[in-house]
């Protein structure tokens, strides 16, 4: 009897402190909507002029991105077919047990945004692209103006949150 009372007491404490059960967490995630995290690939190496890998600084940036998303519920990671974008997305995908999904860099931003929004209603989705694709995709996802990205700009991160009511907000930061 004492053990049952102790267990009931523990359960009551957990419930009172907001410890969510798995179904509650799923409902909370559903209510919060989806966050699309858009970044340009990290710094390129000089090993191949057409399809370079990442420099040491680029690998460090890709790892910092993964660390910044470690506590998020990342449900997908997308990158174009280039090595630099795949390598930027890889640490995040790996840490969440995901494969990097390849998307066509030439696909119109409005079409890709429509596909992303239709495929993902909850969680966090990483999308790695290029200086000439990420701002346009961000604008298409949030239906808001987004400044172009300079050729030497590798540190801008754009988070587009779309809530359960389909309202989008854009937050930008430097990482």
JSON list of C-alpha atoms in Angstrom, two decimals:
[
{"chain": "A", "resi": 1, "resn": "UNK", "atom": "CA", "xyz": [0.00, 0.00, 0.00]},
{"chain": "A", "resi": 2, "resn": "UNK", "atom": "CA", "xyz": [2.84, 2.37, 0.88]},
{"chain": "A", "resi": 3, "resn": "UNK", "atom": "CA", "xyz": [4.49, 1.78, -2.51]},
{"chain": "A", "resi": 4, "resn": "UNK", "atom": "CA", "xyz": [1.26, 2.56, -4.35]},
{"chain": "A", "resi": 5, "resn": "UNK", "atom": "CA", "xyz": [0.85, 5.79, -2.40]},
{"chain": "A", "resi": 6, "resn": "UNK", "atom": "CA", "xyz": [4.46, 6.72, -3.17]},
{"chain": "A", "resi": 7, "resn": "UNK", "atom": "CA", "xyz": [4.00, 6.01, -6.89]},
{"chain": "A", "resi": 8, "resn": "UNK", "atom": "CA", "xyz": [0.76, 8.01, -6.96]},
{"chain": "A", "resi": 9, "resn": "UNK", "atom": "CA", "xyz": [2.55, 10.86, -5.21]},
{"chain": "A", "resi": 10, "resn": "UNK", "atom": "CA", "xyz": [5.35, 10.83, -7.80]},
{"chain": "A", "resi": 11, "resn": "UNK", "atom": "CA", "xyz": [2.84, 10.82, -10.66]},
{"chain": "A", "resi": 12, "resn": "UNK", "atom": "CA", "xyz": [0.98, 13.75, -9.14]},
{"chain": "A", "resi": 13, "resn": "UNK", "atom": "CA", "xyz": [4.24, 15.70, -8.74]},
{"chain": "A", "resi": 14, "resn": "UNK", "atom": "CA", "xyz": [5.18, 15.00, -12.37]},
{"chain": "A", "resi": 15, "resn": "UNK", "atom": "CA", "xyz": [1.75, 16.08, -13.57]},
{"chain": "A", "resi": 16, "resn": "UNK", "atom": "CA", "xyz": [1.83, 19.24, -11.45]},
{"chain": "A", "resi": 17, "resn": "UNK", "atom": "CA", "xyz": [5.30, 20.22, -12.71]},
{"chain": "A", "resi": 18, "resn": "UNK", "atom": "CA", "xyz": [4.23, 20.04, -16.33]},
{"chain": "A", "resi": 19, "resn": "UNK", "atom": "CA", "xyz": [6.02, 16.85, -17.24]},
{"chain": "A", "resi": 20, "resn": "UNK", "atom": "CA", "xyz": [4.28, 16.02, -20.52]},
{"chain": "A", "resi": 21, "resn": "UNK", "atom": "CA", "xyz": [3.46, 12.49, -21.52]},
{"chain": "A", "resi": 22, "resn": "UNK", "atom": "CA", "xyz": [4.29, 11.48, -25.13]},
{"chain": "A", "resi": 23, "resn": "UNK", "atom": "CA", "xyz": [0.76, 12.17, -26.43]},
{"chain": "A", "resi": 24, "resn": "UNK", "atom": "CA", "xyz": [0.76, 15.55, -24.69]},
{"chain": "A", "resi": 25, "resn": "UNK", "atom": "CA", "xyz": [4.11, 16.42, -26.28]},
{"chain": "A", "resi": 26, "resn": "UNK", "atom": "CA", "xyz": [2.75, 15.47, -29.71]},
{"chain": "A", "resi": 27, "resn": "UNK", "atom": "CA", "xyz": [-0.29, 17.69, -29.14]},
{"chain": "A", "resi": 28, "resn": "UNK", "atom": "CA", "xyz": [1.94, 20.58, -28.01]},
{"chain": "A", "resi": 29, "resn": "UNK", "atom": "CA", "xyz": [4.16, 20.18, -31.09]},
{"chain": "A", "resi": 30, "resn": "UNK", "atom": "CA", "xyz": [1.07, 20.07, -33.32]},
{"chain": "A", "resi": 31, "resn": "UNK", "atom": "CA", "xyz": [-0.23, 23.29, -31.76]},
{"chain": "A", "resi": 32, "resn": "UNK", "atom": "CA", "xyz": [3.12, 25.03, -32.28]},
{"chain": "A", "resi": 33, "resn": "UNK", "atom": "CA", "xyz": [3.27, 24.23, -36.00]},
{"chain": "A", "resi": 34, "resn": "UNK", "atom": "CA", "xyz": [6.46, 23.93, -38.01]},
{"chain": "A", "resi": 35, "resn": "UNK", "atom": "CA", "xyz": [9.73, 25.85, -38.13]},
{"chain": "A", "resi": 36, "resn": "UNK", "atom": "CA", "xyz": [11.72, 25.96, -41.35]},
{"chain": "A", "resi": 37, "resn": "UNK", "atom": "CA", "xyz": [15.38, 26.77, -40.64]},
{"chain": "A", "resi": 38, "resn": "UNK", "atom": "CA", "xyz": [17.00, 28.12, -43.80]},
{"chain": "A", "resi": 39, "resn": "UNK", "atom": "CA", "xyz": [20.75, 28.63, -44.18]},
{"chain": "A", "resi": 40, "resn": "UNK", "atom": "CA", "xyz": [23.21, 29.05, -46.95]},
{"chain": "A", "resi": 41, "resn": "UNK", "atom": "CA", "xyz": [25.89, 26.37, -47.17]},
{"chain": "A", "resi": 42, "resn": "UNK", "atom": "CA", "xyz": [28.90, 26.99, -44.96]},
{"chain": "A", "resi": 43, "resn": "UNK", "atom": "CA", "xyz": [32.27, 28.27, -46.18]},
{"chain": "A", "resi": 44, "resn": "UNK", "atom": "CA", "xyz": [33.68, 26.44, -49.20]},
{"chain": "A", "resi": 45, "resn": "UNK", "atom": "CA", "xyz": [37.07, 24.80, -49.53]},
{"chain": "A", "resi": 46, "resn": "UNK", "atom": "CA", "xyz": [39.23, 25.48, -52.58]},
{"chain": "A", "resi": 47, "resn": "UNK", "atom": "CA", "xyz": [39.49, 21.82, -53.60]},
{"chain": "A", "resi": 48, "resn": "UNK", "atom": "CA", "xyz": [37.13, 21.85, -56.59]},
{"chain": "A", "resi": 49, "resn": "UNK", "atom": "CA", "xyz": [35.99, 25.03, -58.39]},
{"chain": "A", "resi": 50, "resn": "UNK", "atom": "CA", "xyz": [32.73, 23.41, -59.61]},
{"chain": "A", "resi": 51, "resn": "UNK", "atom": "CA", "xyz": [31.68, 21.39, -56.55]},
{"chain": "A", "resi": 52, "resn": "UNK", "atom": "CA", "xyz": [33.84, 22.18, -53.52]},
{"chain": "A", "resi": 53, "resn": "UNK", "atom": "CA", "xyz": [33.62, 20.58, -50.11]},
{"chain": "A", "resi": 54, "resn": "UNK", "atom": "CA", "xyz": [33.68, 22.67, -46.92]},
{"chain": "A", "resi": 55, "resn": "UNK", "atom": "CA", "xyz": [36.71, 24.41, -45.49]},
{"chain": "A", "resi": 56, "resn": "UNK", "atom": "CA", "xyz": [37.68, 23.86, -41.85]},
{"chain": "A", "resi": 57, "resn": "UNK", "atom": "CA", "xyz": [35.70, 26.99, -40.98]},
{"chain": "A", "resi": 58, "resn": "UNK", "atom": "CA", "xyz": [32.77, 25.63, -42.95]},
{"chain": "A", "resi": 59, "resn": "UNK", "atom": "CA", "xyz": [32.85, 22.28, -41.15]},
{"chain": "A", "resi": 60, "resn": "UNK", "atom": "CA", "xyz": [32.98, 24.11, -37.82]},
{"chain": "A", "resi": 61, "resn": "UNK", "atom": "CA", "xyz": [29.95, 26.20, -38.87]},
{"chain": "A", "resi": 62, "resn": "UNK", "atom": "CA", "xyz": [28.03, 23.06, -39.94]},
{"chain": "A", "resi": 63, "resn": "UNK", "atom": "CA", "xyz": [28.76, 21.47, -36.56]},
{"chain": "A", "resi": 64, "resn": "UNK", "atom": "CA", "xyz": [27.64, 24.63, -34.71]},
{"chain": "A", "resi": 65, "resn": "UNK", "atom": "CA", "xyz": [24.40, 24.55, -36.70]},
{"chain": "A", "resi": 66, "resn": "UNK", "atom": "CA", "xyz": [23.83, 20.94, -35.59]},
{"chain": "A", "resi": 67, "resn": "UNK", "atom": "CA", "xyz": [24.53, 21.93, -31.99]},
{"chain": "A", "resi": 68, "resn": "UNK", "atom": "CA", "xyz": [22.06, 24.81, -32.20]},
{"chain": "A", "resi": 69, "resn": "UNK", "atom": "CA", "xyz": [19.36, 22.41, -33.41]},
{"chain": "A", "resi": 70, "resn": "UNK", "atom": "CA", "xyz": [20.21, 19.54, -31.03]},
{"chain": "A", "resi": 71, "resn": "UNK", "atom": "CA", "xyz": [17.24, 20.18, -28.73]},
{"chain": "A", "resi": 72, "resn": "UNK", "atom": "CA", "xyz": [14.79, 20.80, -31.57]},
{"chain": "A", "resi": 73, "resn": "UNK", "atom": "CA", "xyz": [12.57, 18.07, -33.00]},
{"chain": "A", "resi": 74, "resn": "UNK", "atom": "CA", "xyz": [14.18, 18.05, -36.46]},
{"chain": "A", "resi": 75, "resn": "UNK", "atom": "CA", "xyz": [11.97, 15.98, -38.76]},
{"chain": "A", "resi": 76, "resn": "UNK", "atom": "CA", "xyz": [13.75, 16.57, -42.08]},
{"chain": "A", "resi": 77, "resn": "UNK", "atom": "CA", "xyz": [16.92, 18.03, -43.56]},
{"chain": "A", "resi": 78, "resn": "UNK", "atom": "CA", "xyz": [17.06, 19.19, -47.19]},
{"chain": "A", "resi": 79, "resn": "UNK", "atom": "CA", "xyz": [20.05, 20.27, -49.27]},
{"chain": "A", "resi": 80, "resn": "UNK", "atom": "CA", "xyz": [20.80, 20.72, -52.93]},
{"chain": "A", "resi": 81, "resn": "UNK", "atom": "CA", "xyz": [22.92, 18.10, -54.70]},
{"chain": "A", "resi": 82, "resn": "UNK", "atom": "CA", "xyz": [26.18, 20.01, -54.21]},
{"chain": "A", "resi": 83, "resn": "UNK", "atom": "CA", "xyz": [28.77, 18.68, -51.77]},
{"chain": "A", "resi": 84, "resn": "UNK", "atom": "CA", "xyz": [28.94, 21.98, -49.84]},
{"chain": "A", "resi": 85, "resn": "UNK", "atom": "CA", "xyz": [25.19, 21.95, -49.08]},
{"chain": "A", "resi": 86, "resn": "UNK", "atom": "CA", "xyz": [25.08, 18.23, -48.31]},
{"chain": "A", "resi": 87, "resn": "UNK", "atom": "CA", "xyz": [28.05, 18.58, -45.93]},
{"chain": "A", "resi": 88, "resn": "UNK", "atom": "CA", "xyz": [26.43, 21.58, -44.21]},
{"chain": "A", "resi": 89, "resn": "UNK", "atom": "CA", "xyz": [23.22, 19.63, -43.55]},
{"chain": "A", "resi": 90, "resn": "UNK", "atom": "CA", "xyz": [24.91, 16.32, -42.67]},
{"chain": "A", "resi": 91, "resn": "UNK", "atom": "CA", "xyz": [25.82, 16.92, -38.98]},
{"chain": "A", "resi": 92, "resn": "UNK", "atom": "CA", "xyz": [22.26, 18.01, -38.15]},
{"chain": "A", "resi": 93, "resn": "UNK", "atom": "CA", "xyz": [20.70, 15.14, -40.07]},
{"chain": "A", "resi": 94, "resn": "UNK", "atom": "CA", "xyz": [23.07, 12.61, -38.51]},
{"chain": "A", "resi": 95, "resn": "UNK", "atom": "CA", "xyz": [22.40, 13.84, -34.96]},
{"chain": "A", "resi": 96, "resn": "UNK", "atom": "CA", "xyz": [18.65, 13.35, -35.50]},
{"chain": "A", "resi": 97, "resn": "UNK", "atom": "CA", "xyz": [18.93, 9.99, -37.25]},
{"chain": "A", "resi": 98, "resn": "UNK", "atom": "CA", "xyz": [17.87, 11.41, -40.62]},
{"chain": "A", "resi": 99, "resn": "UNK", "atom": "CA", "xyz": [19.11, 11.22, -44.18]},
{"chain": "A", "resi": 100, "resn": "UNK", "atom": "CA", "xyz": [19.66, 14.47, -46.05]},
{"chain": "A", "resi": 101, "resn": "UNK", "atom": "CA", "xyz": [16.96, 14.80, -48.70]},
{"chain": "A", "resi": 102, "resn": "UNK", "atom": "CA", "xyz": [18.19, 16.26, -51.96]},
{"chain": "A", "resi": 103, "resn": "UNK", "atom": "CA", "xyz": [16.14, 18.97, -53.61]},
{"chain": "A", "resi": 104, "resn": "UNK", "atom": "CA", "xyz": [16.56, 20.60, -57.00]},
{"chain": "A", "resi": 105, "resn": "UNK", "atom": "CA", "xyz": [18.37, 23.95, -56.72]},
{"chain": "A", "resi": 106, "resn": "UNK", "atom": "CA", "xyz": [16.66, 25.03, -59.94]},
{"chain": "A", "resi": 107, "resn": "UNK", "atom": "CA", "xyz": [13.11, 24.45, -58.68]},
{"chain": "A", "resi": 108, "resn": "UNK", "atom": "CA", "xyz": [11.19, 27.73, -58.40]},
{"chain": "A", "resi": 109, "resn": "UNK", "atom": "CA", "xyz": [11.10, 28.91, -54.78]},
{"chain": "A", "resi": 110, "resn": "UNK", "atom": "CA", "xyz": [7.30, 29.18, -54.74]},
{"chain": "A", "resi": 111, "resn": "UNK", "atom": "CA", "xyz": [6.93, 25.55, -55.85]},
{"chain": "A", "resi": 112, "resn": "UNK", "atom": "CA", "xyz": [9.49, 24.25, -53.33]},
{"chain": "A", "resi": 113, "resn": "UNK", "atom": "CA", "xyz": [7.87, 26.30, -50.54]},
{"chain": "A", "resi": 114, "resn": "UNK", "atom": "CA", "xyz": [4.49, 24.80, -51.43]},
{"chain": "A", "resi": 115, "resn": "UNK", "atom": "CA", "xyz": [5.96, 21.28, -51.28]},
{"chain": "A", "resi": 116, "resn": "UNK", "atom": "CA", "xyz": [7.66, 21.96, -47.94]},
{"chain": "A", "resi": 117, "resn": "UNK", "atom": "CA", "xyz": [4.51, 23.37, -46.38]},
{"chain": "A", "resi": 118, "resn": "UNK", "atom": "CA", "xyz": [2.40, 20.48, -47.65]},
{"chain": "A", "resi": 119, "resn": "UNK", "atom": "CA", "xyz": [4.88, 17.86, -46.42]},
{"chain": "A", "resi": 120, "resn": "UNK", "atom": "CA", "xyz": [5.66, 19.32, -42.99]},
{"chain": "A", "resi": 121, "resn": "UNK", "atom": "CA", "xyz": [3.06, 20.62, -40.56]},
{"chain": "A", "resi": 122, "resn": "UNK", "atom": "CA", "xyz": [5.03, 20.12, -37.32]},
{"chain": "A", "resi": 123, "resn": "UNK", "atom": "CA", "xyz": [8.60, 19.92, -36.09]},
{"chain": "A", "resi": 124, "resn": "UNK", "atom": "CA", "xyz": [11.73, 21.62, -37.37]},
{"chain": "A", "resi": 125, "resn": "UNK", "atom": "CA", "xyz": [12.88, 21.32, -40.98]},
{"chain": "A", "resi": 126, "resn": "UNK", "atom": "CA", "xyz": [16.41, 22.32, -42.03]},
{"chain": "A", "resi": 127, "resn": "UNK", "atom": "CA", "xyz": [16.89, 23.57, -45.59]},
{"chain": "A", "resi": 128, "resn": "UNK", "atom": "CA", "xyz": [20.42, 24.30, -46.87]},
{"chain": "A", "resi": 129, "resn": "UNK", "atom": "CA", "xyz": [20.79, 26.16, -50.14]},
{"chain": "A", "resi": 130, "resn": "UNK", "atom": "CA", "xyz": [22.71, 28.96, -51.78]},
{"chain": "A", "resi": 131, "resn": "UNK", "atom": "CA", "xyz": [23.00, 32.73, -51.60]},
{"chain": "A", "resi": 132, "resn": "UNK", "atom": "CA", "xyz": [20.76, 33.01, -54.67]},
{"chain": "A", "resi": 133, "resn": "UNK", "atom": "CA", "xyz": [18.09, 30.53, -53.47]},
{"chain": "A", "resi": 134, "resn": "UNK", "atom": "CA", "xyz": [17.65, 30.81, -49.70]},
{"chain": "A", "resi": 135, "resn": "UNK", "atom": "CA", "xyz": [16.34, 34.41, -49.49]},
{"chain": "A", "resi": 136, "resn": "UNK", "atom": "CA", "xyz": [13.79, 33.74, -52.24]},
{"chain": "A", "resi": 137, "resn": "UNK", "atom": "CA", "xyz": [12.67, 30.51, -50.56]},
{"chain": "A", "resi": 138, "resn": "UNK", "atom": "CA", "xyz": [12.34, 32.30, -47.20]},
{"chain": "A", "resi": 139, "resn": "UNK", "atom": "CA", "xyz": [10.19, 34.96, -48.86]},
{"chain": "A", "resi": 140, "resn": "UNK", "atom": "CA", "xyz": [8.00, 32.30, -50.46]},
{"chain": "A", "resi": 141, "resn": "UNK", "atom": "CA", "xyz": [7.55, 30.45, -47.16]},
{"chain": "A", "resi": 142, "resn": "UNK", "atom": "CA", "xyz": [6.63, 33.51, -45.11]},
{"chain": "A", "resi": 143, "resn": "UNK", "atom": "CA", "xyz": [5.02, 35.64, -47.85]},
{"chain": "A", "resi": 144, "resn": "UNK", "atom": "CA", "xyz": [7.22, 38.50, -46.68]},
{"chain": "A", "resi": 145, "resn": "UNK", "atom": "CA", "xyz": [10.14, 40.50, -48.09]},
{"chain": "A", "resi": 146, "resn": "UNK", "atom": "CA", "xyz": [13.60, 39.04, -47.45]},
{"chain": "A", "resi": 147, "resn": "UNK", "atom": "CA", "xyz": [16.82, 40.89, -48.22]},
{"chain": "A", "resi": 148, "resn": "UNK", "atom": "CA", "xyz": [19.19, 39.30, -50.74]},
{"chain": "A", "resi": 149, "resn": "UNK", "atom": "CA", "xyz": [22.26, 37.48, -49.48]},
{"chain": "A", "resi": 150, "resn": "UNK", "atom": "CA", "xyz": [25.77, 38.64, -50.33]},
{"chain": "A", "resi": 151, "resn": "UNK", "atom": "CA", "xyz": [28.18, 36.19, -51.96]},
{"chain": "A", "resi": 152, "resn": "UNK", "atom": "CA", "xyz": [30.44, 36.30, -48.88]},
{"chain": "A", "resi": 153, "resn": "UNK", "atom": "CA", "xyz": [27.61, 35.91, -46.35]},
{"chain": "A", "resi": 154, "resn": "UNK", "atom": "CA", "xyz": [27.62, 32.53, -44.59]},
{"chain": "A", "resi": 155, "resn": "UNK", "atom": "CA", "xyz": [26.26, 33.35, -41.14]},
{"chain": "A", "resi": 156, "resn": "UNK", "atom": "CA", "xyz": [22.62, 34.35, -41.70]},
{"chain": "A", "resi": 157, "resn": "UNK", "atom": "CA", "xyz": [20.00, 31.96, -40.42]},
{"chain": "A", "resi": 158, "resn": "UNK", "atom": "CA", "xyz": [16.32, 32.46, -41.21]},
{"chain": "A", "resi": 159, "resn": "UNK", "atom": "CA", "xyz": [13.68, 30.73, -39.10]},
{"chain": "A", "resi": 160, "resn": "UNK", "atom": "CA", "xyz": [10.19, 30.74, -40.56]},
{"chain": "A", "resi": 161, "resn": "UNK", "atom": "CA", "xyz": [7.61, 29.61, -38.03]},
{"chain": "A", "resi": 162, "resn": "UNK", "atom": "CA", "xyz": [4.22, 28.61, -39.40]},
{"chain": "A", "resi": 163, "resn": "UNK", "atom": "CA", "xyz": [1.65, 28.10, -36.66]},
{"chain": "A", "resi": 164, "resn": "UNK", "atom": "CA", "xyz": [-1.35, 25.78, -36.65]},
{"chain": "A", "resi": 165, "resn": "UNK", "atom": "CA", "xyz": [-3.46, 28.61, -38.10]},
{"chain": "A", "resi": 166, "resn": "UNK", "atom": "CA", "xyz": [-1.07, 28.92, -41.08]},
{"chain": "A", "resi": 167, "resn": "UNK", "atom": "CA", "xyz": [0.34, 32.28, -39.92]},
{"chain": "A", "resi": 168, "resn": "UNK", "atom": "CA", "xyz": [4.02, 32.71, -40.79]},
{"chain": "A", "resi": 169, "resn": "UNK", "atom": "CA", "xyz": [6.65, 34.75, -39.00]},
{"chain": "A", "resi": 170, "resn": "UNK", "atom": "CA", "xyz": [10.28, 35.29, -39.97]},
{"chain": "A", "resi": 171, "resn": "UNK", "atom": "CA", "xyz": [13.14, 35.63, -37.51]},
{"chain": "A", "resi": 172, "resn": "UNK", "atom": "CA", "xyz": [16.69, 36.20, -38.71]},
{"chain": "A", "resi": 173, "resn": "UNK", "atom": "CA", "xyz": [19.92, 35.94, -36.80]},
{"chain": "A", "resi": 174, "resn": "UNK", "atom": "CA", "xyz": [23.65, 35.64, -37.29]},
{"chain": "A", "resi": 175, "resn": "UNK", "atom": "CA", "xyz": [25.32, 32.40, -36.24]}
]
